CSV table of C-alpha atoms and ligand atoms in Angstrom, one decimal:
chain,number,residue,atom,x,y,z
Z,1152,UNK,CA,-21.6,24.6,-12.0
Z,1153,UNK,CA,-22.1,28.1,-13.3
Z,1154,UNK,CA,-19.7,30.2,-15.4
Z,1155,UNK,CA,-15.9,30.0,-15.1
Z,1156,UNK,CA,-14.0,33.1,-14.0
Z,1157,UNK,CA,-10.9,33.6,-16.2
Z,1158,UNK,CA,-8.2,36.2,-16.0
Z,1159,UNK,CA,-8.2,39.2,-18.4
Z,1160,UNK,CA,-4.8,38.3,-19.8
Z,1161,UNK,CA,-4.5,34.5,-20.1
Z,1162,UNK,CA,-2.1,32.6,-17.8
Z,1163,UNK,CA,1.2,31.5,-19.4
Z,1164,UNK,CA,1.0,27.9,-20.4
Z,1165,UNK,CA,2.9,27.9,-23.7
Z,1166,UNK,CA,6.3,29.4,-22.8
Z,1167,UNK,CA,7.6,27.8,-19.7
Z,1168,UNK,CA,11.3,28.4,-18.9
Z,1169,UNK,CA,12.4,25.1,-17.4
Z,1170,UNK,CA,15.6,25.3,-15.3
Z,1171,UNK,CA,18.9,24.0,-16.6
Z,1172,UNK,CA,18.8,20.6,-14.8
Z,1173,UNK,CA,15.8,19.8,-17.0
Z,1174,UNK,CA,17.3,20.9,-20.3
Z,1175,UNK,CA,21.0,20.4,-20.4
Z,1176,UNK,CA,22.8,17.1,-21.0
Z,1177,UNK,CA,24.1,16.4,-17.5
Z,1178,UNK,CA,25.2,12.9,-16.6
Z,1179,UNK,CA,22.6,12.4,-13.9
Z,1180,UNK,CA,19.6,13.4,-15.8
Z,1181,UNK,CA,20.0,14.2,-19.5
Z,1182,UNK,CA,17.8,16.6,-21.5
Z,1183,UNK,CA,14.1,15.9,-21.0
Z,1184,UNK,CA,13.2,17.3,-24.5
Z,1185,UNK,CA,14.0,13.9,-26.0
Z,1186,UNK,CA,11.2,12.5,-23.8
Z,1187,UNK,CA,8.5,15.1,-24.8
Z,1188,UNK,CA,5.4,13.3,-26.1
Z,1189,UNK,CA,3.8,16.5,-27.5
Z,1190,UNK,CA,2.6,15.8,-31.1
Z,1191,UNK,CA,3.4,18.4,-33.8
Z,1192,UNK,CA,-0.3,19.0,-34.3
Z,1193,UNK,CA,-1.1,19.8,-30.7
Z,1194,UNK,CA,1.5,22.2,-29.4
Z,1195,UNK,CA,0.4,24.0,-26.3
Z,1196,UNK,CA,-1.2,27.5,-26.8
Z,1197,UNK,CA,-2.4,29.7,-23.9
Z,1198,UNK,CA,-5.9,29.7,-25.3
Z,1199,UNK,CA,-6.0,26.0,-25.9
Z,1200,UNK,CA,-4.8,25.2,-22.4
Z,1201,UNK,CA,-7.2,27.7,-20.9
Z,1202,UNK,CA,-10.1,25.9,-22.6
Z,1203,UNK,CA,-8.6,22.6,-21.4
Z,1204,UNK,CA,-8.6,24.0,-17.8
Z,1205,UNK,CA,-12.3,24.9,-18.0
Z,1206,UNK,CA,-13.1,21.4,-19.5
Z,1207,UNK,CA,-11.0,19.7,-16.8
Z,1208,UNK,CA,-13.0,21.3,-14.0
Z,1209,UNK,CA,-16.5,21.2,-15.7
Z,1210,UNK,CA,-18.9,18.7,-14.2
Z,1211,UNK,CA,-21.0,19.0,-17.4
Z,1212,UNK,CA,-18.5,16.5,-18.9
Z,1213,UNK,CA,-20.3,13.8,-16.9
Z,1214,UNK,CA,-23.8,12.3,-17.7
Z,1215,UNK,CA,-25.4,13.7,-14.6
Z,1216,UNK,CA,-23.3,16.9,-14.0
Z,1217,UNK,CA,-21.7,15.5,-10.8
Z,1218,UNK,CA,-18.2,14.6,-11.9
Z,1219,UNK,CA,-15.3,16.5,-13.5
Z,1220,UNK,CA,-11.8,15.2,-14.3
Z,1221,UNK,CA,-10.8,17.2,-11.2
Z,1222,UNK,CA,-13.1,15.1,-9.0
Z,1223,UNK,CA,-10.5,12.3,-9.2
Z,1224,UNK,CA,-7.4,14.4,-10.0
Z,1225,UNK,CA,-7.1,17.0,-7.2
Z,1226,UNK,CA,-4.5,19.8,-7.5
Z,1227,UNK,CA,-3.6,19.7,-3.8
Z,1228,UNK,CA,-2.9,16.0,-4.2
Z,1229,UNK,CA,-0.6,16.5,-7.2
Z,1230,UNK,CA,-3.7,15.7,-9.4
Z,1231,UNK,CA,-4.1,12.3,-7.9
Z,1232,UNK,CA,-6.9,11.2,-5.5
Z,1233,UNK,CA,-6.4,10.5,-1.8
Z,1234,UNK,CA,-9.0,7.7,-2.1
Z,1235,UNK,CA,-7.6,4.2,-2.9
Z,1236,UNK,CA,-10.2,3.9,-5.7
Z,1237,UNK,CA,-12.0,6.9,-7.1
Z,1238,UNK,CA,-15.7,7.4,-7.2
Z,1239,UNK,CA,-17.4,7.8,-10.5
Z,1240,UNK,CA,-20.5,9.8,-11.5
Z,1241,UNK,CA,-23.0,7.1,-10.4
Z,1242,UNK,CA,-21.2,6.0,-7.2
Z,1243,UNK,CA,-19.2,3.2,-8.8
Z,1244,UNK,CA,-15.5,2.7,-8.1
Z,1245,UNK,CA,-12.6,2.8,-10.5
Z,1246,UNK,CA,-10.6,-0.4,-11.1
Z,1247,UNK,CA,-7.3,1.2,-10.1
Z,1248,UNK,CA,-5.9,4.2,-8.1
Z,1249,UNK,CA,-6.0,7.6,-9.8
Z,1250,UNK,CA,-2.7,8.7,-11.3
Z,1251,UNK,CA,-0.9,12.0,-10.6
Z,1252,UNK,CA,-0.6,14.1,-13.7
Z,1253,UNK,CA,2.5,16.3,-13.3
Z,1254,UNK,CA,5.2,15.9,-16.0
Z,1255,UNK,CA,3.0,13.5,-18.0
Z,1256,UNK,CA,4.4,15.3,-21.1
Z,1257,UNK,CA,7.8,13.6,-20.4
Z,1258,UNK,CA,6.8,10.0,-20.6
Z,1259,UNK,CA,8.9,8.9,-23.5
Z,1260,UNK,CA,6.7,6.3,-25.2
Z,1261,UNK,CA,3.7,8.7,-24.9
Z,1262,UNK,CA,1.3,6.0,-23.7
Z,1263,UNK,CA,-1.1,6.5,-20.8
Z,1264,UNK,CA,-2.8,4.7,-17.9
Z,1265,UNK,CA,-1.1,2.2,-15.6
Z,1266,UNK,CA,-1.4,-0.5,-18.3
Z,1267,UNK,CA,-0.7,2.0,-21.1
Z,1268,UNK,CA,-3.9,1.1,-22.9
Z,1269,UNK,CA,-4.2,4.6,-24.4
Z,1270,UNK,CA,-1.7,5.1,-27.3
Z,1271,UNK,CA,-1.6,8.9,-26.9
Z,1272,UNK,CA,-2.7,11.6,-24.4
Z,1273,UNK,CA,-5.1,12.9,-27.0
Z,1274,UNK,CA,-6.8,9.4,-27.0
Z,1275,UNK,CA,-6.6,9.0,-23.3
Z,1276,UNK,CA,-8.5,12.2,-22.3
Z,1277,UNK,CA,-11.7,11.1,-24.1
Z,1278,UNK,CA,-11.8,7.7,-22.4
Z,1279,UNK,CA,-12.8,8.8,-18.8
Z,1280,UNK,CA,-15.6,10.9,-20.3
Z,1281,UNK,CA,-17.1,7.8,-22.0
Z,1282,UNK,CA,-16.2,5.4,-19.2
Z,1283,UNK,CA,-19.3,3.8,-17.8
Z,1284,UNK,CA,-18.0,4.1,-14.2
Z,1285,UNK,CA,-16.1,7.4,-14.4
Z,1286,UNK,CA,-18.3,10.0,-16.3
Z,1287,UNK,CA,-20.8,8.0,-18.4
Z,1288,UNK,CA,-21.1,10.5,-21.2
Z,1289,UNK,CA,-21.6,10.0,-24.9
Z,1290,UNK,CA,-19.4,12.2,-27.0
Z,1291,UNK,CA,-22.2,13.3,-29.4
Z,1292,UNK,CA,-24.3,14.3,-26.5
Z,1293,UNK,CA,-21.4,16.1,-25.0
Z,1294,UNK,CA,-20.9,18.2,-28.2
Z,1295,UNK,CA,-24.6,19.2,-28.1
Z,1296,UNK,CA,-24.5,20.0,-24.3
Z,1297,UNK,CA,-21.4,22.2,-24.6
Z,1298,UNK,CA,-22.7,23.9,-27.7
Z,1299,UNK,CA,-25.7,24.9,-25.7
Z,1300,UNK,CA,-23.5,26.2,-22.8
Z,1301,UNK,CA,-23.1,29.9,-23.4
Z,1302,UNK,CA,-19.5,30.5,-22.5
Z,1303,UNK,CA,-17.9,27.7,-24.6
Z,1304,UNK,CA,-18.3,29.3,-28.0
Z,1305,UNK,CA,-15.8,32.1,-27.3
Z,1306,UNK,CA,-13.3,29.7,-25.6
Z,1307,UNK,CA,-13.4,27.3,-28.6
Z,1308,UNK,CA,-13.1,30.3,-31.0
Z,1309,UNK,CA,-10.0,31.6,-29.1
Z,1310,UNK,CA,-8.4,28.2,-29.1
Z,1311,UNK,CA,-9.2,26.9,-32.5
Z,1312,UNK,CA,-10.5,29.8,-34.6
Z,1313,UNK,CA,-14.2,29.0,-34.7
Z,1314,UNK,CA,-17.0,28.3,-32.2
Z,1315,UNK,CA,-17.5,24.7,-33.3
Z,1316,UNK,CA,-17.5,22.3,-30.4
Z,1317,UNK,CA,-16.1,18.9,-31.5
Z,1318,UNK,CA,-14.9,16.0,-29.5
Z,1319,UNK,CA,-11.6,16.2,-31.4
Z,1320,UNK,CA,-11.1,19.8,-30.1
Z,1321,UNK,CA,-12.1,18.7,-26.6
Z,1322,UNK,CA,-9.4,16.1,-26.8
Z,1323,UNK,CA,-6.8,18.5,-28.0
Z,1324,UNK,CA,-7.5,21.1,-25.4
Z,1325,UNK,CA,-7.6,18.7,-22.5
Z,1326,UNK,CA,-4.3,17.2,-23.6
Z,1327,UNK,CA,-2.8,20.7,-23.8
Z,1328,UNK,CA,-3.9,21.5,-20.3
Z,1329,UNK,CA,-2.6,18.2,-18.9
Z,1330,UNK,CA,0.8,18.6,-20.7
Z,1331,UNK,CA,1.1,22.1,-19.3
Z,1332,UNK,CA,1.3,20.6,-15.7
Z,1333,UNK,CA,5.0,20.6,-15.2
Z,1334,UNK,CA,6.4,20.6,-11.7
Z,1335,UNK,CA,9.9,22.2,-11.3
Z,1336,UNK,CA,9.8,24.4,-8.2
Z,1337,UNK,CA,10.3,22.0,-5.3
Z,1338,UNK,CA,13.0,22.2,-2.6
Z,1339,UNK,CA,14.9,19.6,-4.7
Z,1340,UNK,CA,15.0,22.1,-7.6
Z,1341,UNK,CA,16.3,24.8,-5.4
Z,1342,UNK,CA,19.5,22.9,-4.9
Z,1343,UNK,CA,20.5,23.2,-8.6
Z,1344,UNK,CA,22.6,26.0,-10.0
Z,1345,UNK,CA,22.2,27.5,-13.4
Z,1346,UNK,CA,24.7,25.0,-14.8
Z,1347,UNK,CA,22.5,22.1,-13.7
Z,1348,UNK,CA,24.7,21.0,-10.9
Z,1349,UNK,CA,23.3,20.0,-7.5
Z,1350,UNK,CA,24.8,21.5,-4.3
Z,1351,UNK,CA,22.9,20.5,-1.1
Z,1352,UNK,CA,24.5,23.2,1.1
Z,1353,UNK,CA,22.0,25.6,2.6
Z,1354,UNK,CA,19.1,23.8,0.9
Z,1355,UNK,CA,19.1,20.1,2.1
Z,1356,UNK,CA,19.3,18.7,5.6
Z,1357,UNK,CA,21.9,16.0,6.0
Z,1358,UNK,CA,19.1,13.4,6.1
Z,1359,UNK,CA,17.6,14.7,2.8
Z,1360,UNK,CA,21.1,14.6,1.2
Z,1361,UNK,CA,21.7,11.0,2.4
Z,1362,UNK,CA,18.3,10.1,0.8
Z,1363,UNK,CA,19.2,11.8,-2.4
Z,1364,UNK,CA,22.5,9.9,-2.6
Z,1365,UNK,CA,20.7,6.6,-1.9
Z,1366,UNK,CA,18.0,7.4,-4.6
Z,1367,UNK,CA,20.7,8.1,-7.2
Z,1368,UNK,CA,23.1,5.4,-6.0
Z,1369,UNK,CA,24.5,2.8,-8.4
Z,1370,UNK,CA,23.7,-0.9,-8.6
Z,1371,UNK,CA,25.0,-1.7,-5.1
Z,1372,UNK,CA,22.4,0.6,-3.5
Z,1373,UNK,CA,18.7,1.3,-4.0
Z,1374,UNK,CA,19.4,2.8,-7.5
Z,1375,UNK,CA,15.9,4.2,-7.7
Z,1376,UNK,CA,16.9,6.4,-10.6
Z,1377,UNK,CA,17.6,3.4,-12.8
Z,1378,UNK,CA,13.8,3.5,-13.5
Z,1379,UNK,CA,12.5,6.8,-12.1
Z,1380,UNK,CA,14.6,9.0,-14.4
Z,1381,UNK,CA,15.5,12.5,-15.3
Z,1382,UNK,CA,14.7,15.7,-13.5
Z,1383,UNK,CA,11.0,14.9,-14.4
Z,1384,UNK,CA,11.4,11.8,-12.1
Z,1385,UNK,CA,9.5,9.8,-14.7
Z,1386,UNK,CA,9.6,6.1,-15.3
Z,1387,UNK,CA,11.6,5.0,-18.3
Z,1388,UNK,CA,9.2,2.2,-19.4
Z,1389,UNK,CA,6.6,-0.1,-17.8
Z,1390,UNK,CA,8.2,-2.5,-15.4
Z,1391,UNK,CA,7.4,-5.2,-12.9
Z,1392,UNK,CA,8.7,-3.9,-9.6
Z,1393,UNK,CA,8.1,-7.0,-7.6
Z,1394,UNK,CA,4.8,-6.2,-5.9
Z,1395,UNK,CA,3.3,-9.7,-6.3
Z,1396,UNK,CA,4.6,-13.2,-7.0
Z,1397,UNK,CA,1.4,-13.9,-8.8
Z,1398,UNK,CA,0.0,-11.0,-11.0
Z,1399,UNK,CA,-3.0,-12.8,-12.4
Z,1400,UNK,CA,-5.3,-10.3,-10.7
Z,1401,UNK,CA,-3.9,-7.5,-12.8
Z,1402,UNK,CA,-1.1,-8.0,-15.4
Z,1403,UNK,CA,-0.8,-4.3,-16.3
Z,1404,UNK,CA,0.9,-4.0,-19.7
Z,1405,UNK,CA,1.6,-7.8,-19.5
Z,1406,UNK,CA,3.7,-9.8,-17.0
Z,1407,UNK,CA,2.7,-7.6,-14.1
Z,1408,UNK,CA,4.5,-4.6,-15.7
Z,1409,UNK,CA,3.1,-1.2,-15.0
Z,1410,UNK,CA,3.7,2.4,-15.8
Z,1411,UNK,CA,4.2,4.8,-12.9
Z,1412,UNK,CA,3.5,8.5,-12.9
Z,1413,UNK,CA,6.3,11.0,-12.1
Z,1414,UNK,CA,7.5,10.9,-8.5
Z,1415,UNK,CA,7.1,14.8,-8.4
Z,1416,UNK,CA,4.8,15.7,-5.4
Z,1417,UNK,CA,4.9,12.0,-4.4
Z,1418,UNK,CA,4.4,13.0,-0.7
Z,1419,UNK,CA,0.9,14.3,-1.4
Z,1420,UNK,CA,-0.3,11.6,-3.8
Z,1421,UNK,CA,-0.8,8.7,-1.4
Z,1422,UNK,CA,-1.9,5.9,-1.6
Z,1423,UNK,CA,0.7,4.4,-3.9
Z,1424,UNK,CA,1.0,1.9,-6.7
Z,1425,UNK,CA,-1.6,1.0,-9.4
Z,1426,UNK,CA,-3.9,-0.5,-6.7
Z,1427,UNK,CA,-3.1,2.0,-4.0
Z,1428,UNK,CA,-1.9,-0.7,-1.7
Z,1429,UNK,CA,0.6,1.3,0.3
Z,1430,UNK,CA,-0.7,4.2,2.4
Z,1431,UNK,CA,2.7,5.8,3.2
Z,1432,UNK,CA,6.1,6.3,1.6
Z,1433,UNK,CA,7.6,4.4,4.5
Z,1434,UNK,CA,5.7,1.3,3.2
Z,1435,UNK,CA,6.9,2.0,-0.3
Z,1436,UNK,CA,10.5,2.1,0.9
Z,1437,UNK,CA,10.0,-1.0,3.0
Z,1438,UNK,CA,8.7,-2.8,-0.1
Z,1439,UNK,CA,11.9,-2.0,-2.1
Z,1440,UNK,CA,14.0,-2.8,1.0
Z,1441,UNK,CA,12.8,-6.2,1.8
Z,1442,UNK,CA,9.5,-6.9,0.1
Z,1443,UNK,CA,10.4,-7.6,-3.6
Z,1444,UNK,CA,8.6,-10.7,-4.8
Z,1445,UNK,CA,10.0,-13.1,-7.2
Z,1446,UNK,CA,8.3,-13.2,-10.6
Z,1447,UNK,CA,9.4,-14.4,-14.0
Z,1448,UNK,CA,9.1,-10.8,-15.3
Z,1449,UNK,CA,10.7,-9.1,-12.3
Z,1450,UNK,CA,12.8,-6.1,-13.6
Z,1451,UNK,CA,16.5,-7.0,-13.5
Z,1452,UNK,CA,17.2,-3.7,-11.8
Z,1453,UNK,CA,15.5,-5.3,-8.7
Z,1454,UNK,CA,17.4,-8.6,-8.9
Z,1455,UNK,CA,20.7,-9.7,-7.5
Z,1456,UNK,CA,22.2,-12.9,-8.7
Z,1457,UNK,CA,18.9,-13.9,-10.1
Z,1458,UNK,CA,17.1,-13.4,-6.8
Z,1459,UNK,CA,14.8,-10.5,-5.7
Z,1460,UNK,CA,17.1,-7.8,-4.3
Z,1461,UNK,CA,17.3,-7.3,-0.5
Z,1462,UNK,CA,18.7,-3.8,0.2
Z,1463,UNK,CA,19.3,-4.3,3.9
Z,1464,UNK,CA,18.9,-0.6,4.5
Z,1465,UNK,CA,19.2,0.7,8.1
Z,1466,UNK,CA,16.2,2.5,9.6
Z,1467,UNK,CA,18.1,5.8,9.2
Z,1468,UNK,CA,18.6,5.1,5.5
Z,1469,UNK,CA,15.0,4.3,4.9
Z,1470,UNK,CA,13.9,7.5,6.7
Z,1471,UNK,CA,16.4,9.4,4.5
Z,1472,UNK,CA,14.8,8.1,1.3
Z,1473,UNK,CA,11.4,9.2,2.5
Z,1474,UNK,CA,12.9,12.6,3.5
Z,1475,UNK,CA,14.4,13.0,0.0
Z,1476,UNK,CA,11.1,12.1,-1.7
Z,1477,UNK,CA,9.4,14.8,0.5
Z,1478,UNK,CA,11.7,17.4,-1.1
Z,1479,UNK,CA,9.8,16.8,-4.4
Z,1480,UNK,CA,6.7,18.6,-3.1
Z,1481,UNK,CA,6.2,21.7,-5.1
Z,1482,UNK,CA,3.9,24.1,-3.3
Z,1483,UNK,CA,3.9,26.6,-6.3
Z,1484,UNK,CA,2.6,23.8,-8.6
Z,1485,UNK,CA,0.0,22.6,-6.0
Z,1486,UNK,CA,-1.5,26.1,-5.5
Z,1487,UNK,CA,-0.8,27.7,-8.9
Z,1488,UNK,CA,-4.0,29.5,-10.0
Z,1489,UNK,CA,-3.4,28.5,-13.6
Z,1490,UNK,CA,-4.1,24.9,-12.7
Z,1491,UNK,CA,-6.9,25.7,-10.2
Z,1492,UNK,CA,-10.7,25.4,-10.5
Z,1493,UNK,CA,-12.1,28.3,-12.6
Z,1494,UNK,CA,-15.6,27.6,-11.4
Z,1495,UNK,CA,-14.8,28.5,-7.8
Z,1496,UNK,CA,-15.1,32.0,-6.7
N,2891,HEC,C1,-13.9,8.7,-11.6
N,2891,HEC,C2,-12.5,9.1,-11.4
N,2891,HEC,C3,-11.8,9.7,-12.6
N,2891,HEC,C4,-12.2,10.7,-13.5
N,2891,HEC,C5,-13.6,11.4,-13.5
N,2891,HEC,C6,-11.1,11.0,-14.4
N,2891,HEC,N1,-10.1,10.2,-14.1
N,2891,HEC,FE1,-8.2,10.2,-15.0
N,2891,HEC,N2,-7.7,8.5,-14.0
N,2891,HEC,C7,-8.5,7.9,-13.0
N,2891,HEC,C8,-7.9,6.6,-12.7
N,2891,HEC,C9,-8.4,5.6,-11.7
N,2891,HEC,C10,-6.8,6.5,-13.6
N,2891,HEC,C11,-5.9,5.2,-13.7
N,2891,HEC,C12,-6.8,4.2,-14.5
N,2891,HEC,C13,-6.0,3.1,-15.0
N,2891,HEC,O1,-4.8,3.2,-15.3
N,2891,HEC,O2,-6.6,2.0,-15.3
N,2891,HEC,C14,-6.7,7.7,-14.3
N,2891,HEC,C15,-5.7,8.0,-15.3
N,2891,HEC,C16,-5.6,9.2,-16.0
N,2891,HEC,C17,-4.5,9.6,-16.8
N,2891,HEC,C18,-3.2,8.7,-17.1
N,2891,HEC,C19,-2.0,9.3,-16.6
N,2891,HEC,C20,-0.7,8.6,-17.0
N,2891,HEC,O3,0.4,9.1,-16.7
N,2891,HEC,O4,-0.8,7.6,-17.7
N,2891,HEC,C21,-4.7,10.8,-17.3
N,2891,HEC,C22,-3.9,11.6,-18.3
N,2891,HEC,C23,-6.0,11.2,-16.8
N,2891,HEC,N3,-6.5,10.2,-16.0
N,2891,HEC,C24,-6.7,12.4,-17.1
N,2891,HEC,C25,-8.1,12.5,-16.9
N,2891,HEC,C26,-8.9,13.6,-17.6
N,2891,HEC,C27,-8.4,14.6,-18.6
N,2891,HEC,C28,-10.1,13.4,-17.1
N,2891,HEC,C29,-11.4,14.1,-17.5
N,2891,HEC,C30,-11.7,14.1,-18.9
N,2891,HEC,C31,-10.1,12.3,-16.1
N,2891,HEC,N4,-8.8,11.8,-16.1
N,2891,HEC,C32,-11.2,11.9,-15.4
N,2891,HEC,C33,-9.6,8.4,-12.4
N,2891,HEC,C34,-10.4,9.4,-13.0
N,2892,HEC,C1,12.8,-1.6,-11.9
N,2892,HEC,C2,12.4,-0.3,-11.9
N,2892,HEC,C3,12.1,0.4,-10.6
N,2892,HEC,C4,13.1,0.7,-9.6
N,2892,HEC,C5,14.5,0.4,-9.5
N,2892,HEC,C6,12.3,1.5,-8.6
N,2892,HEC,N1,11.0,1.6,-9.0
N,2892,HEC,FE1,9.6,2.7,-8.0
N,2892,HEC,N2,8.2,2.0,-9.4
N,2892,HEC,C7,8.5,1.2,-10.5
N,2892,HEC,C8,7.2,0.9,-11.1
N,2892,HEC,C9,7.0,0.0,-12.3
N,2892,HEC,C10,6.2,1.4,-10.3
N,2892,HEC,C11,4.7,1.3,-10.5
N,2892,HEC,C12,4.3,-0.1,-10.0
N,2892,HEC,C13,2.8,-0.4,-9.9
N,2892,HEC,O1,2.0,0.5,-9.5
N,2892,HEC,O2,2.4,-1.5,-10.2
N,2892,HEC,C14,6.9,2.2,-9.2
N,2892,HEC,C15,6.2,2.9,-8.3
N,2892,HEC,C16,6.8,3.7,-7.3
N,2892,HEC,C17,6.2,4.6,-6.4
N,2892,HEC,C18,4.6,4.9,-6.4
N,2892,HEC,C19,4.2,5.8,-7.5
N,2892,HEC,C20,2.8,6.2,-7.4
N,2892,HEC,O3,2.4,7.2,-8.0
N,2892,HEC,O4,2.0,5.5,-6.8
N,2892,HEC,C21,7.1,5.1,-5.6
N,2892,HEC,C22,6.9,6.2,-4.5
N,2892,HEC,C23,8.4,4.6,-6.0
N,2892,HEC,N3,8.2,3.7,-7.0
N,2892,HEC,C24,9.6,4.9,-5.4
N,2892,HEC,C25,10.8,4.2,-5.7
N,2892,HEC,C26,12.0,4.2,-4.8
N,2892,HEC,C27,12.1,5.1,-3.6
N,2892,HEC,C28,12.9,3.4,-5.4
N,2892,HEC,C29,14.3,3.1,-4.9
N,2892,HEC,C30,14.3,2.5,-3.6
N,2892,HEC,C31,12.3,2.8,-6.6
N,2892,HEC,N4,11.0,3.3,-6.7
N,2892,HEC,C32,12.9,2.0,-7.5
N,2892,HEC,C33,9.7,0.9,-10.9
N,2892,HEC,C34,10.9,1.0,-10.2
């Protein structure tokens, strides 16, 4: 555990200059600011997100000092977990696959978890701490523990103007850090000009460009962006994407509908879906191509004449969709020191 090592001048979290394709009203994407779920009383500050970063990586947040948020949300994996189910503080397994965290700020209805059981991010971040499988900690005990940990007083003071450690402040700071995780420097982003228009020349291979066109095709094609929307590549709302004809094992938000995290960095966040059933992007594409299951709540974007859609893609087209999704990998984001473990030296 030990003491975090932090930069003299804080990293920049509060003033991010997003590129034009995030912020202008272009027909493909639209302005993401309308999707921003940041509440007025918890705008990101550099000191708040810095405290959030330390908390996110601190194993003291678990009952036996073994497990941090970062144990199940790994930066190199887009803040998801390569294990199908994550391992909690006492060796127990989580009920679903860990979710990647990039662009969580831009989920419009502002609810969190695959089944959206947390109404806000501020509510969400306190739940894993108290979860009996994940971190097993009591919030009152956590306040006492962090008050007794020498370096926290100054961090709380910088962020909130006094050294008091409260669970409300823990929640605010963790939420600021998570919302600061915006990914916008992938190969895909390099293809946009300052006017927000995309030009593949010199950036994309022919295969990647074919994949992009399929992803953003209309109703006659895969039409992935009907649901995975905007430059943040975020789902519009929870949906049933035809994984199972019978969803009794897990109904998600109801009727087998689930939230999905952003597809940013999707190539490094395997396995996929709420239960981590698919090990590769090829399997995901195969699902959308020929595996959609009928269900009373199946999203209409995945139906044709009332039947589960069959895309009949060629192997080359399926490969192209995978190649396009691989362009969403953002090495700057995955290695940015401002999101890294401050306890590591
Ligand atoms: C033991 C593993 C584990 C730990 C520790 C853990 N998480 Fe998670 N996290 C998960 C899993 C699994 C899910 C999905 C659970 C579900 O939806 O039922 C998840 C979901 C989330 C989500 C929802 C993302 C979305 O888009 O809806 C956020 C945010 C999150 N975790 C943040 C945190 C923070 C902050 C901490 C530390 C306070 C933390 N997690 C600790 C495993 C973990
Ligand atoms: C009807 C809306 C809809 C359409 C259209 C759609 N998806 Fe999805 N997608 C979802 C939902 C909902 C999930 C999460 C489902 C779950 O885990 O139960 C998801 C999950 C995913 C995931 C896994 C995300 C993760 O973090 O595990 C990938 C990858 C994906 N979709 C790619 C695509 C591609 C490629 C297409 C086009 C061929 C597509 N989607 C079309 C709704 C949609």
